[in-house]
Tab-separated table of C-alpha atoms and ligand atoms in Angstrom:
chain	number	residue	atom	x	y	z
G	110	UNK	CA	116.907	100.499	20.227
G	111	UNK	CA	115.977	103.690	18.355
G	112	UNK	CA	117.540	106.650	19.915
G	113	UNK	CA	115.387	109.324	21.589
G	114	UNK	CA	115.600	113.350	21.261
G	115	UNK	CA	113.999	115.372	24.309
G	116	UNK	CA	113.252	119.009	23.962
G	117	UNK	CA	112.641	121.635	27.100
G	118	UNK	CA	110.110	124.312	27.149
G	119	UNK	CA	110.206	126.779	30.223
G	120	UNK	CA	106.279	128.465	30.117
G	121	UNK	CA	105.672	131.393	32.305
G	122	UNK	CA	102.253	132.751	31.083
G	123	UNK	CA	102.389	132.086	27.619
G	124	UNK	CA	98.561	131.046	27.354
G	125	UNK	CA	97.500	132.719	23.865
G	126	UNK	CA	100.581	130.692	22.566
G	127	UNK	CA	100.203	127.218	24.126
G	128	UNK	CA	98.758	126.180	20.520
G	129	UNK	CA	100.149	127.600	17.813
G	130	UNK	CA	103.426	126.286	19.718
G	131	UNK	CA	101.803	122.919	20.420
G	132	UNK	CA	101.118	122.779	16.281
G	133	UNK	CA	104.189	123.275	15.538
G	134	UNK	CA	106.111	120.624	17.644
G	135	UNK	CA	103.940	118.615	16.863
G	136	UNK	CA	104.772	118.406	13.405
G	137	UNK	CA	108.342	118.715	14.306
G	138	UNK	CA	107.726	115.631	16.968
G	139	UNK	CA	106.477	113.551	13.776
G	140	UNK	CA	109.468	114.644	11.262
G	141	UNK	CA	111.727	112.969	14.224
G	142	UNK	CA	109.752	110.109	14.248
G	143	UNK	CA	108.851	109.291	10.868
G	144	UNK	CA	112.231	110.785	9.166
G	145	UNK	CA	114.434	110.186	11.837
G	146	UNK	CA	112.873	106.772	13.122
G	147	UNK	CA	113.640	108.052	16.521
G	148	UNK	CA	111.314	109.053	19.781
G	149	UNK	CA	110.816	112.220	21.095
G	150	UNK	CA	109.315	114.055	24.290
G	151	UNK	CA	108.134	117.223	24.312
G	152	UNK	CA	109.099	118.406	28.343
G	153	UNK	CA	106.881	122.050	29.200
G	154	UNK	CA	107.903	123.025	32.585
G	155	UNK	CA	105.509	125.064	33.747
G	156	UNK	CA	107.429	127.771	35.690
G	157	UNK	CA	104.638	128.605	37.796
G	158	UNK	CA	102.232	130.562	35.011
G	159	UNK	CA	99.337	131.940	36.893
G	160	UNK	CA	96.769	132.829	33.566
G	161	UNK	CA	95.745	129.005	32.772
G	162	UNK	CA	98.799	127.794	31.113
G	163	UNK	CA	98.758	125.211	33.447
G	164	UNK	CA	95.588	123.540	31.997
G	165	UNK	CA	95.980	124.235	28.669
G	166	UNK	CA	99.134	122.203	29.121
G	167	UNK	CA	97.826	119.519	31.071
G	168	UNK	CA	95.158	118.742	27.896
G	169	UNK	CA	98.091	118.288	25.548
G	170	UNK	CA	98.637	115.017	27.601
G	171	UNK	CA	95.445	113.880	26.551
G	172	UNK	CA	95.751	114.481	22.855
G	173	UNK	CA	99.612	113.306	22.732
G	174	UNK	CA	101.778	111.129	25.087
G	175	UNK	CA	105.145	112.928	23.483
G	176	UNK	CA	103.880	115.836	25.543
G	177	UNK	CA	104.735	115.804	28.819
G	178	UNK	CA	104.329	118.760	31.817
G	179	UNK	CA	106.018	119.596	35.092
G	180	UNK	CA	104.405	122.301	37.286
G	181	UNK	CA	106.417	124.096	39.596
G	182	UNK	CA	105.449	125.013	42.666
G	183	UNK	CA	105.662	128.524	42.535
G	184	UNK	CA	107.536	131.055	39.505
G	185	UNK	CA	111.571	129.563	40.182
G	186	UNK	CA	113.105	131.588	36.873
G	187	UNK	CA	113.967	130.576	33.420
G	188	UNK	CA	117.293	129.863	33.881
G	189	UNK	CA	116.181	126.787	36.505
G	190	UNK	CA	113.317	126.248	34.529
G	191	UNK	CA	115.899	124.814	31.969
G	192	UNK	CA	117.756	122.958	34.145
G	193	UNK	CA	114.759	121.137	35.605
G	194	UNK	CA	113.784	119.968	32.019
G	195	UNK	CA	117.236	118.878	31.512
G	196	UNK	CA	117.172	117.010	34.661
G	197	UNK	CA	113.740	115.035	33.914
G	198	UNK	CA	114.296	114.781	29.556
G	199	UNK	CA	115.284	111.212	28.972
G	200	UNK	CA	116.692	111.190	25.649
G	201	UNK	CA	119.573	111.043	23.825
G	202	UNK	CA	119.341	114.433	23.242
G	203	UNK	CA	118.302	117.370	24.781
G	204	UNK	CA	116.930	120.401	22.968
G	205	UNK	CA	116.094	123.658	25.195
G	206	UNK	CA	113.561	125.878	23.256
G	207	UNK	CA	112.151	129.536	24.426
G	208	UNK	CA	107.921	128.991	24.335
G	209	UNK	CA	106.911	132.413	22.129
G	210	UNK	CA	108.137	130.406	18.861
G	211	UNK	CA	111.018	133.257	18.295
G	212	UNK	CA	113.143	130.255	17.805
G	213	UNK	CA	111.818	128.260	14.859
G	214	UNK	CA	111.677	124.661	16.394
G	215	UNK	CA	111.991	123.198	12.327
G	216	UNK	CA	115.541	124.534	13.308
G	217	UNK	CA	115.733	120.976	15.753
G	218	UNK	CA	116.207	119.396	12.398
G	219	UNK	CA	119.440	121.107	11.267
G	220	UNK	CA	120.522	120.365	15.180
G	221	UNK	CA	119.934	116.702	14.240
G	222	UNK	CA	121.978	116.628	11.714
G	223	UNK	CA	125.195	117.729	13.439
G	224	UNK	CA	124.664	116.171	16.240
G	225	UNK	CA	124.968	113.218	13.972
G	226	UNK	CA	127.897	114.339	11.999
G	227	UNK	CA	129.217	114.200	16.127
G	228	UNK	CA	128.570	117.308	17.530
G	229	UNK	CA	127.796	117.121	21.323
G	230	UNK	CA	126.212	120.776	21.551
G	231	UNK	CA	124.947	122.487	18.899
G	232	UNK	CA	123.372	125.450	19.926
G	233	UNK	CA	121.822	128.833	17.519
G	234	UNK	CA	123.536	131.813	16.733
G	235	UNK	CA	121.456	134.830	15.784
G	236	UNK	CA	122.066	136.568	12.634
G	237	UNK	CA	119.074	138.943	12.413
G	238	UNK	CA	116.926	139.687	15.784
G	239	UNK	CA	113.896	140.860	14.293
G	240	UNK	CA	111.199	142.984	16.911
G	241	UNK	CA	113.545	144.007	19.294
G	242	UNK	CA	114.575	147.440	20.483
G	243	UNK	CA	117.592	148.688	19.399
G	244	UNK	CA	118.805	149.213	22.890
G	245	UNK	CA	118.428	145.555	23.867
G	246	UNK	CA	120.083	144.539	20.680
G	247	UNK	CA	122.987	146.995	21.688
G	248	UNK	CA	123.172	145.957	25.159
G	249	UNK	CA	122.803	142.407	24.799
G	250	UNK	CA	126.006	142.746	21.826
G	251	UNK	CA	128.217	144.741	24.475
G	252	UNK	CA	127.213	142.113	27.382
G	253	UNK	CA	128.486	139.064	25.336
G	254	UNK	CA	131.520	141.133	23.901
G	255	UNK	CA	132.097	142.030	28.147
G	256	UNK	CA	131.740	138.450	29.524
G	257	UNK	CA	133.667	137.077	26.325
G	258	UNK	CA	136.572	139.498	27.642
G	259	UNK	CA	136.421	138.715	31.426
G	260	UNK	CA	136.193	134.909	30.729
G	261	UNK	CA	138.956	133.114	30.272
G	262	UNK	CA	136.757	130.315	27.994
G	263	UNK	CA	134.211	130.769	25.031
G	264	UNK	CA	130.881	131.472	25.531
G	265	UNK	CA	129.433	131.780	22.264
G	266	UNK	CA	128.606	135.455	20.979
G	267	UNK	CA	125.105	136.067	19.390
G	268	UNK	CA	123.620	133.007	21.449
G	269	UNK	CA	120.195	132.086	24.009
G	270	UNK	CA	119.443	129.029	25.244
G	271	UNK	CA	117.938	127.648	22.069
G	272	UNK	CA	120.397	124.263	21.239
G	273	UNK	CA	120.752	120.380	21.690
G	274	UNK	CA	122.911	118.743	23.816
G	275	UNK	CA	124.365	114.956	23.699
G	276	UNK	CA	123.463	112.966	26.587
G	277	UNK	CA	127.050	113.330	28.065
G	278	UNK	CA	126.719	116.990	27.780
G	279	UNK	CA	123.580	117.225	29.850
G	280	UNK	CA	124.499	114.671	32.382
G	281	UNK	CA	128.014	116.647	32.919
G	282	UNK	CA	125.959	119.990	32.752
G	283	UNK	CA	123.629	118.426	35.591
G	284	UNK	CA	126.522	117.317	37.714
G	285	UNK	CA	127.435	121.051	38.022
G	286	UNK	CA	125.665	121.871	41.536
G	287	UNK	CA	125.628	125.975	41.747
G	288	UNK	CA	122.548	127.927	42.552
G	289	UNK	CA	123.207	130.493	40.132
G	290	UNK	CA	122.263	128.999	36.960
G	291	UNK	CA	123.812	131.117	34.135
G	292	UNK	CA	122.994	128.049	31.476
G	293	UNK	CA	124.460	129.217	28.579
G	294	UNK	CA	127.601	130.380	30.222
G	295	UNK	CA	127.665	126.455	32.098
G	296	UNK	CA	127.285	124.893	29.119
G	297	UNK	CA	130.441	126.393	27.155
G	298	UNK	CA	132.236	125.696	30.738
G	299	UNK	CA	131.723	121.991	30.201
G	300	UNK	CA	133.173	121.685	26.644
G	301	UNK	CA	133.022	119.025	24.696
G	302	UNK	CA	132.471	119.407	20.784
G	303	UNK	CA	130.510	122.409	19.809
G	304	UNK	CA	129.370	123.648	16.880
G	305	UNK	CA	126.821	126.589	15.991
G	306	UNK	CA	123.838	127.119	13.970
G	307	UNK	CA	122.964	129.865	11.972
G	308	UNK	CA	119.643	131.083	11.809
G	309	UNK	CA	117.226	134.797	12.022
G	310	UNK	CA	115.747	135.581	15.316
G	311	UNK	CA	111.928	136.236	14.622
G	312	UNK	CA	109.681	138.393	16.738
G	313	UNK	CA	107.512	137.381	19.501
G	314	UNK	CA	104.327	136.115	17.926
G	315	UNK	CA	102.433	136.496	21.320
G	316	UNK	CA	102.448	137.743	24.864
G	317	UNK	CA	105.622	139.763	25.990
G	318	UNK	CA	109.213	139.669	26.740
G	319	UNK	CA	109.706	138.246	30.490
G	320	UNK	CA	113.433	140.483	30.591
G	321	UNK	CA	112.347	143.717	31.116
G	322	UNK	CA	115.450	146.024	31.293
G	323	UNK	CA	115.873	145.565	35.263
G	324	UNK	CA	116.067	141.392	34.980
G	325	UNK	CA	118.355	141.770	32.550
G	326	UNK	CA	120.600	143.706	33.903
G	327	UNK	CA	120.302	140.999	36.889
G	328	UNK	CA	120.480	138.197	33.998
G	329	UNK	CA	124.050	140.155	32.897
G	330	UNK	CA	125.631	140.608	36.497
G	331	UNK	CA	124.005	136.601	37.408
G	332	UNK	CA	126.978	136.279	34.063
G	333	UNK	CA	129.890	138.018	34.944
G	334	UNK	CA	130.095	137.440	38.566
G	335	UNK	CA	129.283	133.394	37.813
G	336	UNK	CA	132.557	133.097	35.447
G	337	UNK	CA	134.606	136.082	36.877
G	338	UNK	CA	136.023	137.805	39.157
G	339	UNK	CA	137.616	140.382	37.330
G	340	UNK	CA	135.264	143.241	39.439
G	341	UNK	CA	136.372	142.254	42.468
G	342	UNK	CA	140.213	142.610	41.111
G	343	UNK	CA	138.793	146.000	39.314
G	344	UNK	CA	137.977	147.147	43.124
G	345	UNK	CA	141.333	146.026	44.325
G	346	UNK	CA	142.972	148.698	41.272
G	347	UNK	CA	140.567	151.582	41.980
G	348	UNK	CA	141.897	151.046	45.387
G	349	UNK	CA	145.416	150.695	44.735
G	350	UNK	CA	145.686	153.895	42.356
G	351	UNK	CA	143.252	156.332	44.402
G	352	UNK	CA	145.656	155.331	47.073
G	353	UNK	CA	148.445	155.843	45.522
G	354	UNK	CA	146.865	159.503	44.409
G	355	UNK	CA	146.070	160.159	48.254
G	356	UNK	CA	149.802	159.585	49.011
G	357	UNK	CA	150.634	162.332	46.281
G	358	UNK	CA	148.524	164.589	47.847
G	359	UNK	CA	149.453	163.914	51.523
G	360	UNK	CA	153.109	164.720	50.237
G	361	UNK	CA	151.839	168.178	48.532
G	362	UNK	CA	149.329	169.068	51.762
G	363	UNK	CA	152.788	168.611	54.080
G	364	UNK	CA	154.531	170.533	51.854
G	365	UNK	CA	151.910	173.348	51.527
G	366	UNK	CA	151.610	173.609	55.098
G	367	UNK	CA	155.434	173.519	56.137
G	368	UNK	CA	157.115	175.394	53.640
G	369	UNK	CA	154.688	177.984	52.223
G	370	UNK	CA	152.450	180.646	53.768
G	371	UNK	CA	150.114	180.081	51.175
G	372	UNK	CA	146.586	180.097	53.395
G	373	UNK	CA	144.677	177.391	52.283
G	374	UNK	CA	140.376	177.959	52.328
G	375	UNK	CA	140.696	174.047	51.859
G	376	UNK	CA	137.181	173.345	51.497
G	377	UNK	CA	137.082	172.641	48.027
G	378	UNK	CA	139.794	169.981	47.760
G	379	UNK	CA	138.515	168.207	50.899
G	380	UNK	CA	135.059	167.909	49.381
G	381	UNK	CA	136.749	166.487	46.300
G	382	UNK	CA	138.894	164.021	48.115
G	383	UNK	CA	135.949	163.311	50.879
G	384	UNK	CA	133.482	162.560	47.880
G	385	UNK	CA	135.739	160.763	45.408
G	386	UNK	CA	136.976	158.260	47.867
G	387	UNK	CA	133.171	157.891	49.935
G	388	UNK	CA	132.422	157.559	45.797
G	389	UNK	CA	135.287	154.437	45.684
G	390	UNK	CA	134.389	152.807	48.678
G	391	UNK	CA	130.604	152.395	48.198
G	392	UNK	CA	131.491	150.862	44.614
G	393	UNK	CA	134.319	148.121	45.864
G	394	UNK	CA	131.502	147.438	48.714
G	395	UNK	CA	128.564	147.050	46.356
G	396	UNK	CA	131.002	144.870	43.859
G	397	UNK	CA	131.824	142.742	47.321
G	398	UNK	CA	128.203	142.427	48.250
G	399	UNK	CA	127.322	141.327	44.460
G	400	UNK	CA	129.733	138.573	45.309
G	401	UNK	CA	128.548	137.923	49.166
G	402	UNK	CA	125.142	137.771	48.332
G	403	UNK	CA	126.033	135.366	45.717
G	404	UNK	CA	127.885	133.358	47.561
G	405	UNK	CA	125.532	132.834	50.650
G	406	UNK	CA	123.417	131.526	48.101
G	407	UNK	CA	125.374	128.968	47.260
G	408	UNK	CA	126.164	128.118	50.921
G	409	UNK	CA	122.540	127.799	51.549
G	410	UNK	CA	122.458	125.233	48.650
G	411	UNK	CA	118.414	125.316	48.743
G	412	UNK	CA	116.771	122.848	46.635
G	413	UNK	CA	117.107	124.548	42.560
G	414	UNK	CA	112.884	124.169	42.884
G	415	UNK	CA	109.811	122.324	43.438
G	416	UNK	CA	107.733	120.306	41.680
G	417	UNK	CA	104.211	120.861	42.333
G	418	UNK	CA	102.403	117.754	40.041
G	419	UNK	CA	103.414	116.123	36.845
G	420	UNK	CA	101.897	114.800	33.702
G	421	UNK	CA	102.955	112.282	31.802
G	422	UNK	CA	105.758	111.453	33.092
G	423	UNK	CA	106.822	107.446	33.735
G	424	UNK	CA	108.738	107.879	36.898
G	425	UNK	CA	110.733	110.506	38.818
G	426	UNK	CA	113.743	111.384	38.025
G	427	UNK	CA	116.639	111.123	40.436
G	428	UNK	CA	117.614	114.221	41.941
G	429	UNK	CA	113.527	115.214	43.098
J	1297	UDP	N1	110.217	132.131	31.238
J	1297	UDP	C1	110.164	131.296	32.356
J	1297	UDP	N2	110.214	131.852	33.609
J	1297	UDP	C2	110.357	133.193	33.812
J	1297	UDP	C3	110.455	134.035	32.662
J	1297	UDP	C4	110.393	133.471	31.395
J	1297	UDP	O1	110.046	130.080	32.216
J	1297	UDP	O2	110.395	133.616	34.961
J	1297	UDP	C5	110.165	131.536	29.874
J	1297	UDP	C6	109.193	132.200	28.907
J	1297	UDP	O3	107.907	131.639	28.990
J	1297	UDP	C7	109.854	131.913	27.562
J	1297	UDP	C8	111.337	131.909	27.895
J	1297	UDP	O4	111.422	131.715	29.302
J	1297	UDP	O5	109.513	130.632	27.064
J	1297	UDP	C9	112.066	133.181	27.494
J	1297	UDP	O6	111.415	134.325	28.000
J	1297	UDP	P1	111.129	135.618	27.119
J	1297	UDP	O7	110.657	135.210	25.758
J	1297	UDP	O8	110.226	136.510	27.899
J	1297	UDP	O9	112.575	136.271	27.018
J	1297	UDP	P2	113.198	137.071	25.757
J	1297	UDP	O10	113.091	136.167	24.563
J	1297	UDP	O11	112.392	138.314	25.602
J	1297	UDP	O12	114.615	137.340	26.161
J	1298	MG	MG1	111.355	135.450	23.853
């Protein structure tokens, strides 16, 4: 039997670019079928897009079986958006691939090619970002140098979710049941062999960026507190030493007060101690509730998301 390659597209109101992208794999669907004698699927999950994606999806159908749609019920997040695709793609591979063609999908090809050398992830590393602001390219090059340093695994520096995964990758990838799906951090967690890409990051051809500054900085803390606990430690230090400065300065206020007639006003250094420690509290609190709020959503264990109608597809898959 000829082997099959899958490849995920989360959409969230990408409607001028449903097809200029649609062009595109489709030519790259055909150079995997007619160079690589293979199948492919082309999986869009629609991630609730509310300005006609949706039916300018559904018509691709209609004009090629390889293209396939799931609709969620309502806007679930890219990061699930992902996984869902995952979870439905039935091929030997699975390639995940942003929708605004920043990612050059002729870049599958190269994928291929390890993947047949034996690679069971291959995923893209950015050399050049082009059309981005210089504080996202800063911040997003201290967050990966940050989670690299509280991890105690790999996850790849200078990478998105753009790469292929072996069928044993995605079916131990899908076996991993947390709510909080930080994929690319999951997918270095499961191992196997992986091998990068190189390639330049274009700019958004259409439509804008989804991550304005305030998801991302949810994206980055979704990171760290998914493969770490290192803040919660960080509270327990800030703790120990202000502590440990407090005793100092119970020592010197005894000693002040017993065995010197120096007439303290006071009001300065209790603001300072009242203020610094209120200051230490609130932060080991807000690090704990990070964690908390994380963790009742795990407990919860809620459904990842719903599927509102399909097209194309054969049958369901198991887990929906
Ligand atoms: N996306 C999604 N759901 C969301 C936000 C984004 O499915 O809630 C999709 C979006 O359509 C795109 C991909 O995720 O295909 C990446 O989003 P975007 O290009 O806005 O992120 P950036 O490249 O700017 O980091
Ligand atoms: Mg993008």
């Amino acid at each position: 039997m000829s082997p099959k390659h899958s490849i995920v597209i989360p959409v969230f109101n990408e409607a001028q670019g449903i097809e200029p992208l649609f062009a595109r794999m489709r030519a790259v669907a055909d150079r995997i079928t007619q160079t690589e004698r293979a199948d492919a699927e082309v999986i869009f999950v629609d991630d609730g897009s509310r300005d006609g994606s949706d039916e300018a999806l559904d018509r691709l159908n209609q004009l090629d079986a390889r293209f396939k749609t799931l609709h969620f019920s309502r806007n679930f997040g890219h990061q699930v958006a992902i996984s869902a695709g995952m979870e439905w793609a039935t091929g030997d591979t699975v390639t995940v691939m942003d929708a605004d063609l920043q990612d050059p999908p002729e870049l599958i090809l190269e994928f291929l090619a390890k993947w047949r050398e034996g690679f069971e992830v291959v995923y893209a590393v950015r050399r050049r970002r082009e059309g981005e602001t210089p504080f996202k390219l800063w911040t997003a090059k201290m967050f990966y140098r940050l989670i690299r340093k509280l991890t105690h695994f790999d996850i790849p520096v200078d990478t998105g979710d753009f790469r292929l995964m072996d069928r044993k990758a995605v079916d131990a990838f899908l076996r991993l049941p947390e709510r909080n799906r930080f994929v690319r951090g999951l997918v270095a967690w499961v191992g196997y062999r992986q091998t990068g890409v190189l390639y330049d990051r274009e700019s958004r051809k259409f439509g804008e960026t989804h991550y304005p500054f305030r998801k991302m900085l949810r994206f980055a803390l979704d990171g760290v507190t998914a493969f770490s606990s290192a803040p919660l430690q960080l509270a327990m230090y800030a703790g120990t030493f202000t502590a440990a400065a407090s005793f100092i300065g119970i020592l010197w206020a005894l000693y002040a007060r017993f065995f010197t007639r120096a007439t303290i006003p006071g009001w300065t250094s209790i603001m300072i101690v009242v203020l610094f420690l209120g200051g230490v509290q609130l932060l080991a609190l807000g690090i704990m509730g990070e964690y908390l709020g994380r963790v009742f959503d795990e407990v919860r264990a809620r459904p990842l998301y719903f599927v509102g109608r399909s097209v194309g597809f054969e049958r369901q898959p198991h887990a929906n």
